[in-house]
Short mmCIF file of C-alpha atoms in Angstrom, two decimals:
data_model
loop_
_atom_site.label_atom_id
_atom_site.label_comp_id
_atom_site.label_asym_id
_atom_site.label_seq_id
_atom_site.Cartn_x
_atom_site.Cartn_y
_atom_site.Cartn_z
CA MET X 1 114.08 -73.99 108.87
CA ARG X 2 111.31 -72.44 110.96
CA ALA X 3 111.42 -71.83 114.71
CA VAL X 4 109.51 -70.28 117.61
CA GLU X 5 111.33 -68.60 120.50
CA LEU X 6 109.74 -68.47 123.97
CA PHE X 7 110.97 -66.29 126.86
CA ALA X 8 113.33 -64.54 124.44
CA GLY X 9 114.86 -62.12 126.96
CA ALA X 10 117.58 -59.99 125.38
CA GLY X 11 117.90 -62.47 122.53
CA GLY X 12 121.01 -64.54 123.31
CA LEU X 13 119.44 -67.91 122.55
CA GLY X 14 117.54 -66.51 119.58
CA LEU X 15 120.65 -64.93 118.09
CA GLY X 16 122.48 -68.24 118.28
CA VAL X 17 119.54 -70.13 116.78
CA SER X 18 119.23 -67.59 113.94
CA ARG X 19 122.97 -67.75 113.33
CA ALA X 20 122.59 -71.53 113.01
CA GLY X 21 120.15 -71.03 110.13
CA PHE X 22 116.67 -71.07 111.70
CA LYS X 23 114.07 -68.41 110.88
CA PRO X 24 111.75 -67.42 113.76
CA GLU X 25 108.01 -67.45 113.13
CA ALA X 26 107.32 -65.87 116.52
CA VAL X 27 109.52 -64.39 119.26
CA ILE X 28 107.69 -64.03 122.57
CA GLU X 29 108.87 -61.92 125.52
CA TRP X 30 106.73 -60.18 128.13
CA ASP X 31 109.37 -57.90 129.73
CA ARG X 32 109.18 -54.45 128.15
CA TYR X 33 112.89 -53.67 128.56
CA CYS X 34 113.92 -56.89 126.83
CA ALA X 35 111.32 -56.33 124.11
CA ASP X 36 112.61 -52.78 123.68
CA THR X 37 116.15 -54.14 123.28
CA LEU X 38 114.96 -56.44 120.49
CA ARG X 39 112.94 -53.68 118.81
CA GLU X 40 115.83 -51.20 119.05
CA ASN X 41 118.09 -53.62 117.21
CA GLN X 42 115.37 -54.15 114.62
CA PHE X 43 115.06 -50.39 114.16
CA PHE X 44 118.78 -50.13 113.43
CA GLY X 45 118.55 -53.07 111.03
CA HIS X 46 120.62 -55.67 112.86
CA ASP X 47 121.05 -58.53 110.38
CA LEU X 48 119.96 -61.34 112.72
CA VAL X 49 116.93 -59.72 114.36
CA ARG X 50 115.48 -57.20 111.89
CA ASP X 51 112.88 -59.68 110.61
CA TRP X 52 111.97 -61.22 113.96
CA PRO X 53 108.19 -61.11 114.64
CA VAL X 54 108.44 -59.90 118.26
CA HIS X 55 105.36 -60.36 120.47
CA GLN X 56 105.57 -58.44 123.74
CA MET X 57 103.09 -60.41 125.79
CA ASP X 58 102.59 -63.07 128.42
CA VAL X 59 103.29 -66.42 126.76
CA ARG X 60 100.21 -67.79 128.52
CA GLN X 61 98.12 -65.57 126.24
CA PHE X 62 99.86 -66.51 122.99
CA ASP X 63 97.79 -68.49 120.48
CA PHE X 64 100.07 -71.10 118.94
CA ALA X 65 97.39 -71.82 116.33
CA THR X 66 98.67 -68.68 114.59
CA VAL X 67 101.93 -70.52 113.84
CA LEU X 68 101.77 -72.47 110.59
CA ALA X 69 102.08 -76.25 110.73
CA GLY X 70 105.40 -77.92 110.01
CA LEU X 71 107.45 -76.13 112.66
CA ASP X 72 111.04 -77.35 112.92
CA LEU X 73 112.14 -76.02 116.32
CA VAL X 74 110.86 -74.52 119.57
CA THR X 75 113.42 -72.91 121.87
CA GLY X 76 113.41 -70.99 125.12
CA GLY X 77 114.75 -70.42 128.58
CA PRO X 78 111.81 -70.50 131.02
CA PRO X 79 112.36 -68.00 133.86
CA CYS X 80 115.11 -69.44 136.04
CA GLN X 81 114.43 -67.61 139.32
CA PRO X 82 112.30 -70.43 140.78
CA PHE X 83 115.33 -72.76 140.54
CA SER X 84 118.28 -70.38 140.80
CA ILE X 85 120.80 -70.84 143.60
CA GLY X 86 120.53 -67.11 144.18
CA GLY X 87 116.74 -67.09 144.19
CA LYS X 88 114.02 -67.98 146.69
CA HIS X 89 114.07 -71.70 145.73
CA LYS X 90 110.29 -72.07 145.41
CA GLY X 91 110.52 -74.20 142.28
CA PRO X 92 107.10 -75.42 141.10
CA LEU X 93 105.36 -73.30 143.76
CA ASP X 94 106.77 -70.12 142.22
CA ALA X 95 104.29 -68.17 140.08
CA ARG X 96 107.15 -67.47 137.66
CA ASP X 97 107.53 -71.16 136.80
CA MET X 98 106.82 -71.19 133.06
CA TRP X 99 107.69 -74.81 132.27
CA PRO X 100 103.97 -75.62 131.81
CA GLN X 101 103.93 -73.08 128.98
CA ALA X 102 106.98 -74.66 127.36
CA VAL X 103 105.14 -77.99 127.39
CA ARG X 104 102.00 -76.33 125.96
CA ALA X 105 104.05 -74.91 123.09
CA ILE X 106 105.34 -78.40 122.25
CA ARG X 107 101.88 -79.95 122.53
CA GLU X 108 100.19 -77.35 120.30
CA THR X 109 102.89 -76.97 117.61
CA ALA X 110 104.40 -80.51 117.51
CA PRO X 111 107.81 -79.25 116.32
CA ARG X 112 110.40 -81.63 114.98
CA ALA X 113 112.79 -80.62 117.78
CA PHE X 114 113.14 -78.38 120.82
CA ILE X 115 115.93 -76.78 122.83
CA PHE X 116 115.32 -75.53 126.38
CA GLU X 117 117.87 -74.00 128.74
CA ASN X 118 117.83 -73.30 132.46
CA VAL X 119 120.07 -72.77 135.46
CA LYS X 120 122.14 -75.60 136.89
CA GLY X 121 120.11 -75.21 140.11
CA LEU X 122 117.28 -77.09 138.43
CA THR X 123 119.37 -80.26 138.87
CA ARG X 124 119.77 -79.82 142.64
CA ALA X 125 118.53 -82.63 144.85
CA SER X 126 115.69 -80.49 146.20
CA PHE X 127 114.30 -80.11 142.68
CA ALA X 128 115.10 -83.64 141.41
CA ASN X 129 111.49 -84.80 141.30
CA TYR X 130 110.32 -81.68 139.51
CA PHE X 131 113.17 -81.92 137.01
CA ALA X 132 112.09 -85.48 136.27
CA TYR X 133 108.52 -84.20 135.92
CA ILE X 134 109.60 -81.54 133.42
CA GLN X 135 111.37 -84.10 131.28
CA LEU X 136 108.45 -86.54 131.28
CA GLN X 137 106.04 -83.77 130.31
CA LEU X 138 108.29 -82.86 127.40
CA ARG X 139 108.49 -86.51 126.36
CA TYR X 140 104.71 -86.90 126.38
CA PRO X 141 103.28 -83.39 125.92
CA GLU X 142 99.77 -84.65 125.08
CA LEU X 143 99.41 -86.37 128.45
CA GLY X 144 98.52 -83.24 130.37
CA ALA X 145 97.37 -82.98 133.96
CA SER X 146 93.72 -83.75 134.60
CA SER X 147 91.44 -81.23 136.28
CA GLY X 148 92.37 -81.01 139.97
CA GLU X 149 95.42 -83.27 139.58
CA ASP X 150 98.49 -81.88 141.33
CA TRP X 151 101.95 -82.18 139.80
CA GLN X 152 103.06 -85.08 142.03
CA ASP X 153 100.07 -87.19 141.00
CA HIS X 154 100.60 -86.24 137.38
CA LEU X 155 104.26 -87.26 137.72
CA GLN X 156 103.22 -90.70 138.96
CA ARG X 157 100.86 -91.13 136.01
CA LEU X 158 103.56 -90.11 133.55
CA GLU X 159 106.00 -92.54 135.19
CA ARG X 160 103.53 -95.40 134.82
CA TYR X 161 102.96 -94.53 131.19
CA HIS X 162 106.70 -94.24 130.52
CA THR X 163 107.53 -97.60 132.11
CA LEU X 164 104.72 -99.28 130.19
CA GLY X 165 106.83 -98.76 127.06
CA LYS X 166 103.89 -98.54 124.65
CA GLU X 167 104.16 -94.93 123.53
CA ARG X 168 101.57 -93.61 121.15
CA GLY X 169 100.56 -90.17 120.01
CA LEU X 170 103.01 -87.28 120.07
CA TYR X 171 106.18 -88.07 122.01
CA TYR X 172 109.81 -87.03 122.01
CA ARG X 173 113.18 -88.60 122.65
CA LEU X 174 115.19 -86.20 124.73
CA VAL X 175 118.52 -85.80 126.48
CA ALA X 176 119.54 -83.35 129.20
CA ARG X 177 123.00 -82.31 130.26
CA VAL X 178 124.73 -79.62 132.29
CA LEU X 179 127.07 -77.74 129.95
CA ASN X 180 129.80 -75.25 130.79
CA ALA X 181 129.76 -72.43 128.24
CA ALA X 182 133.54 -72.03 128.61
CA ASP X 183 133.96 -75.45 127.00
CA TYR X 184 132.41 -74.05 123.81
CA GLY X 185 134.43 -70.87 123.34
CA VAL X 186 132.59 -68.53 125.71
CA PRO X 187 134.94 -66.44 127.94
CA GLN X 188 132.85 -67.23 131.00
CA LYS X 189 132.39 -70.17 133.37
CA ARG X 190 128.63 -70.50 132.99
CA GLU X 191 127.03 -73.86 133.76
CA ARG X 192 123.51 -74.40 132.47
CA VAL X 193 121.25 -77.40 132.03
CA VAL X 194 120.16 -77.87 128.42
CA ILE X 195 117.31 -80.15 127.31
CA VAL X 196 117.13 -81.18 123.66
CA GLY X 197 114.39 -83.34 122.17
CA PHE X 198 113.51 -84.77 118.77
CA ARG X 199 110.09 -85.98 117.69
CA SER X 200 110.07 -89.76 117.87
CA ASP X 201 108.97 -90.38 114.28
CA LEU X 202 112.24 -88.88 112.99
CA ASN X 203 114.31 -91.73 114.50
CA ILE X 204 117.20 -89.34 115.09
CA GLU X 205 120.32 -90.45 116.92
CA TRP X 206 121.94 -87.41 118.55
CA SER X 207 124.24 -86.32 121.35
CA PHE X 208 125.45 -82.94 122.54
CA PRO X 209 128.32 -81.52 120.48
CA PRO X 210 131.72 -82.25 122.07
CA PRO X 211 133.61 -79.43 123.80
CA THR X 212 135.98 -77.37 121.69
CA HIS X 213 137.91 -75.63 124.50
CA SER X 214 139.40 -76.69 127.83
CA LEU X 215 140.84 -75.24 131.03
CA ASP X 216 143.87 -77.50 130.75
CA ALA X 217 144.68 -76.03 127.35
CA LEU X 218 144.53 -72.52 128.85
CA ILE X 219 146.79 -73.52 131.73
CA TRP X 220 149.26 -75.04 129.28
CA SER X 221 149.34 -71.87 127.18
CA GLN X 222 149.93 -69.76 130.30
CA TYR X 223 152.26 -71.85 132.46
CA ARG X 224 153.97 -74.26 130.07
CA ASP X 225 154.63 -72.69 126.66
CA GLY X 226 153.73 -69.06 127.52
CA ASP X 227 151.88 -68.54 124.24
CA TYR X 228 149.00 -66.76 126.02
CA TRP X 229 151.22 -64.06 127.51
CA GLU X 230 153.18 -63.53 124.32
CA ARG X 231 149.99 -63.14 122.34
CA HIS X 232 148.79 -60.43 124.70
CA GLY X 233 152.19 -58.78 125.09
CA VAL X 234 152.37 -59.34 128.86
CA SER X 235 155.94 -59.18 130.16
CA ARG X 236 157.30 -61.84 132.50
CA ARG X 237 157.29 -59.55 135.51
CA ASP X 238 153.59 -58.73 134.95
CA ARG X 239 152.44 -62.32 134.64
CA PRO X 240 150.42 -63.39 137.70
CA GLU X 241 151.53 -66.43 139.62
CA VAL X 242 148.49 -68.51 140.52
CA ALA X 243 149.70 -71.45 142.61
CA ARG X 244 146.71 -73.72 141.94
CA LEU X 245 147.10 -73.30 138.18
CA GLN X 246 150.89 -73.61 138.20
CA SER X 247 150.65 -76.82 140.23
CA ARG X 248 148.16 -78.24 137.75
CA ALA X 249 150.43 -77.27 134.85
CA LYS X 250 153.36 -79.21 136.33
CA ARG X 251 151.29 -82.40 136.33
CA MET X 252 150.57 -82.22 132.58
CA ASP X 253 152.51 -84.59 130.34
CA GLU X 254 151.52 -83.21 126.94
CA LYS X 255 149.77 -80.29 125.32
CA PRO X 256 145.96 -80.71 125.37
CA ALA X 257 144.29 -81.24 122.00
CA LEU X 258 141.46 -78.73 122.51
CA ARG X 259 141.72 -74.98 122.24
CA PRO X 260 142.31 -72.93 125.42
CA TRP X 261 139.41 -71.52 127.38
CA LEU X 262 138.97 -67.86 126.52
CA THR X 263 139.69 -65.37 129.28
CA VAL X 264 138.39 -61.94 130.22
CA ARG X 265 141.53 -60.46 128.66
CA ASP X 266 140.81 -62.36 125.43
CA ALA X 267 137.30 -60.90 125.40
CA ILE X 268 137.83 -57.24 126.27
CA SER X 269 141.51 -56.29 125.85
CA ASP X 270 140.85 -54.37 122.62
CA LEU X 271 138.21 -52.15 124.25
CA PRO X 272 139.35 -48.75 125.59
CA ASP X 273 139.43 -48.08 129.32
CA PRO X 274 135.83 -47.15 130.18
CA GLN X 275 137.11 -44.04 132.00
CA SER X 276 139.00 -42.78 128.95
CA ALA X 277 137.72 -40.32 126.36
CA ALA X 278 137.88 -43.04 123.70
CA ALA X 279 135.23 -45.08 125.53
CA ALA X 280 132.52 -42.64 124.44
CA ALA X 281 132.81 -43.96 120.88
CA VAL X 282 131.91 -47.53 121.96
CA PRO X 283 128.18 -48.20 122.46
CA ASN X 284 127.17 -49.38 125.96
CA HIS X 285 130.72 -48.89 127.30
CA ARG X 286 130.15 -46.47 130.16
CA PHE X 287 132.04 -46.66 133.47
CA GLN X 288 129.95 -47.56 136.50
CA GLY X 289 131.44 -46.65 139.86
CA GLY X 290 130.95 -48.14 143.32
CA ALA X 291 132.54 -51.56 142.90
CA ARG X 292 134.17 -53.09 145.95
CA ALA X 293 135.49 -56.50 146.86
CA TYR X 294 134.53 -58.43 149.97
CA PRO X 295 134.64 -62.10 151.02
CA GLY X 296 132.87 -64.19 148.43
CA HIS X 297 132.72 -61.31 145.94
CA THR X 298 136.19 -60.72 144.60
CA GLY X 299 135.53 -60.27 140.90
CA SER X 300 136.72 -62.12 137.81
CA PRO X 301 140.52 -62.27 137.32
CA ILE X 302 141.41 -60.83 133.94
CA ASP X 303 143.49 -63.85 132.91
CA GLU X 304 140.84 -66.47 133.65
CA ALA X 305 137.43 -67.20 132.19
CA ALA X 306 134.96 -64.85 133.88
CA LYS X 307 132.77 -65.96 136.73
CA THR X 308 129.11 -66.38 135.85
CA LEU X 309 127.40 -63.07 135.18
CA LYS X 310 124.42 -62.70 137.49
CA ALA X 311 121.17 -60.76 137.72
CA GLY X 312 119.67 -60.51 141.22
CA ASP X 313 116.45 -59.24 142.78
CA HIS X 314 118.16 -56.08 144.01
CA GLY X 315 120.39 -55.20 141.12
CA VAL X 316 123.76 -56.63 140.28
CA PRO X 317 125.62 -58.59 142.97
CA GLY X 318 129.18 -57.50 143.61
CA GLY X 319 131.65 -60.19 142.67
CA GLU X 320 130.41 -61.96 139.60
CA ASN X 321 130.02 -58.80 137.54
CA MET X 322 133.32 -57.20 138.52
CA LEU X 323 136.70 -57.24 136.83
CA ALA X 324 139.66 -58.02 139.12
CA LEU X 325 142.83 -56.36 137.82
CA PRO X 326 146.33 -57.72 138.55
CA ASP X 327 147.15 -54.71 140.79
CA GLY X 328 144.30 -55.55 143.15
CA ARG X 329 141.81 -52.98 141.87
CA VAL X 330 138.26 -53.98 140.99
CA ARG X 331 135.61 -52.31 138.87
CA TYR X 332 132.29 -53.26 137.40
CA PHE X 333 132.19 -54.63 133.89
CA THR X 334 130.57 -52.23 131.47
CA VAL X 335 127.53 -53.36 129.51
CA ARG X 336 129.67 -53.81 126.39
CA GLU X 337 132.26 -55.86 128.27
CA SER X 338 129.49 -58.03 129.72
CA ALA X 339 128.04 -58.47 126.25
CA ARG X 340 131.46 -59.66 125.08
CA LEU X 341 131.51 -62.19 127.93
CA GLN X 342 128.10 -63.42 126.73
CA THR X 343 129.38 -63.41 123.11
CA PHE X 344 126.80 -60.93 121.81
CA PRO X 345 127.93 -59.20 118.62
CA ASP X 346 129.40 -55.72 119.07
CA ASP X 347 126.70 -54.11 116.93
CA PHE X 348 123.95 -55.40 119.23
CA ALA X 349 122.59 -52.60 121.45
CA PHE X 350 120.93 -52.88 124.86
CA HIS X 351 118.02 -50.78 126.07
CA GLY X 352 117.69 -49.41 129.61
CA SER X 353 119.82 -48.33 132.55
CA TRP X 354 123.07 -50.04 133.52
CA THR X 355 121.31 -52.11 136.19
CA GLU X 356 118.51 -53.08 133.81
CA THR X 357 120.79 -54.03 130.93
CA MET X 358 123.02 -56.01 133.27
CA ARG X 359 119.90 -57.88 134.39
CA GLN X 360 119.17 -58.71 130.75
CA LEU X 361 122.73 -59.91 130.22
CA GLY X 362 122.80 -61.86 133.48
CA ASN X 363 119.74 -63.81 132.36
CA ALA X 364 120.92 -64.37 128.78
CA VAL X 365 122.16 -67.49 127.03
CA PRO X 366 125.65 -67.04 125.53
CA VAL X 367 125.18 -66.64 121.80
CA THR X 368 128.12 -68.90 120.91
CA LEU X 369 126.84 -71.77 123.07
CA ALA X 370 123.33 -71.42 121.63
CA CYS X 371 124.72 -71.48 118.10
CA ALA X 372 126.79 -74.62 118.76
CA ILE X 373 123.78 -76.57 120.01
CA ALA X 374 121.35 -75.24 117.40
CA THR X 375 123.80 -75.94 114.57
CA SER X 376 124.11 -79.55 115.68
CA VAL X 377 120.31 -79.90 115.87
CA ARG X 378 119.88 -78.33 112.43
CA GLN X 379 122.42 -80.71 110.91
CA GLN X 380 120.43 -83.68 112.18
CA LEU X 381 117.16 -82.29 110.84
CA ALA X 382 118.80 -81.59 107.48
CA ALA X 383 120.11 -85.14 107.37
CA VAL X 384 116.56 -86.43 107.82
CA ASP X 385 115.34 -84.13 105.04
CA SER X 386 117.98 -85.52 102.71
CA CYS X 387 116.54 -89.03 102.98
CA ASP X 388 114.31 -88.98 99.91
CA GLY X 389 110.83 -90.35 100.41
CA LEU X 390 111.22 -91.14 104.12
CA GLN X 391 110.29 -87.91 105.86
CA PRO X 392 106.73 -87.43 104.48
CA ALA X 393 105.77 -90.98 105.44
CA ARG X 394 107.13 -90.56 108.95
CA GLN X 395 105.24 -87.31 109.44
CA GLU X 396 101.99 -88.93 108.29
CA GLU X 397 102.53 -91.82 110.68
CA SER X 398 103.19 -89.40 113.53
CA GLY X 399 99.92 -87.61 112.78
CA ALA X 400 98.03 -90.88 112.99
CA GLN X 401 99.79 -91.69 116.26
CA ARG X 402 98.78 -88.33 117.69
CA ARG X 403 95.12 -88.88 116.78
CA ARG X 404 95.12 -92.32 118.41
CA GLY X 405 96.98 -91.28 121.54
CA ALA X 406 95.54 -87.87 122.39
CA ALA X 407 92.84 -89.28 124.64
CA PHE X 408 95.15 -91.30 126.90
CA HIS X 409 94.97 -90.12 130.56
#
């Protein structure tokens, strides 16, 4: 199945989508360091990215007419800084807001489905109206803003059209949900809002894939049956006592059905100490000094899922990108360790300095989470394809709807 990737970054979302079985027709990323990371992996023949058609350019300049008709999927993570809790909170007034380009991509390519990801901050009360606006634009991508119409007026027009209930032209049925990557086998507590839509003519019934992992299962394996510690060879005297987790464990009546959340130790325990001679043999595994803990920035405990990796305006903030060891020491995660926390494959290289590559990783979508969502979407599209004789008729009807509805304003 064919896809287009917008705002590709270091490739986390794209890797997951490719792993799910989609083939990208275009991969668009304006940042030269991110584009260099993608090209470097192509140069070394990485299986998932070697055939990606990478376009290093501003997405506003990309001509979607160059993409052949019949596109299955559009994906992307529009720049999150306008809505990030750690950002300047300008939202739609921020010049980096690229949601209008995501909507343009849907309008001009009419894919069968789309997947967009952004920070949880987009769902904050202060951005509630704009979040609603984003979703309505994605539902009705042909109903663009008129000349001189501001976004609030456009929102009102979209609301009136939506409540009228007489959709015509190109429109999508979409769902949005905040997902925690840890619930899907990512060793990191990373909450993101994900928007998935299917073209209306497909009549697809879909929901987000159910979680596969849980915190309760991890707590059980640590403080009830001890399987976690035995698996890692941690003696009883070296096992940390975390009162809040032990108290929660005592209240459990039976072993949870899901798999345990993965921890930092699960992710990186087989890597050599970054200050050892053996570390030189591991790509992107160089020690970075200067880490220190202070209130609010205490690092990620090794026996818990990592805190959310971050990328800030002035480099890497202290706590989220640090490892907290049981003896009280802290150190920065290496690039390779951070890549493990974002579930990038070990043979995927990153281009740039430590600060730059950590920025790429802090902005990335965990590959495993992206694959879980994209796989579910692909299964639904494949199910439609398997219905002999139905899909061509539905596509033709959708084309007629688009011709009739394009002029509605």
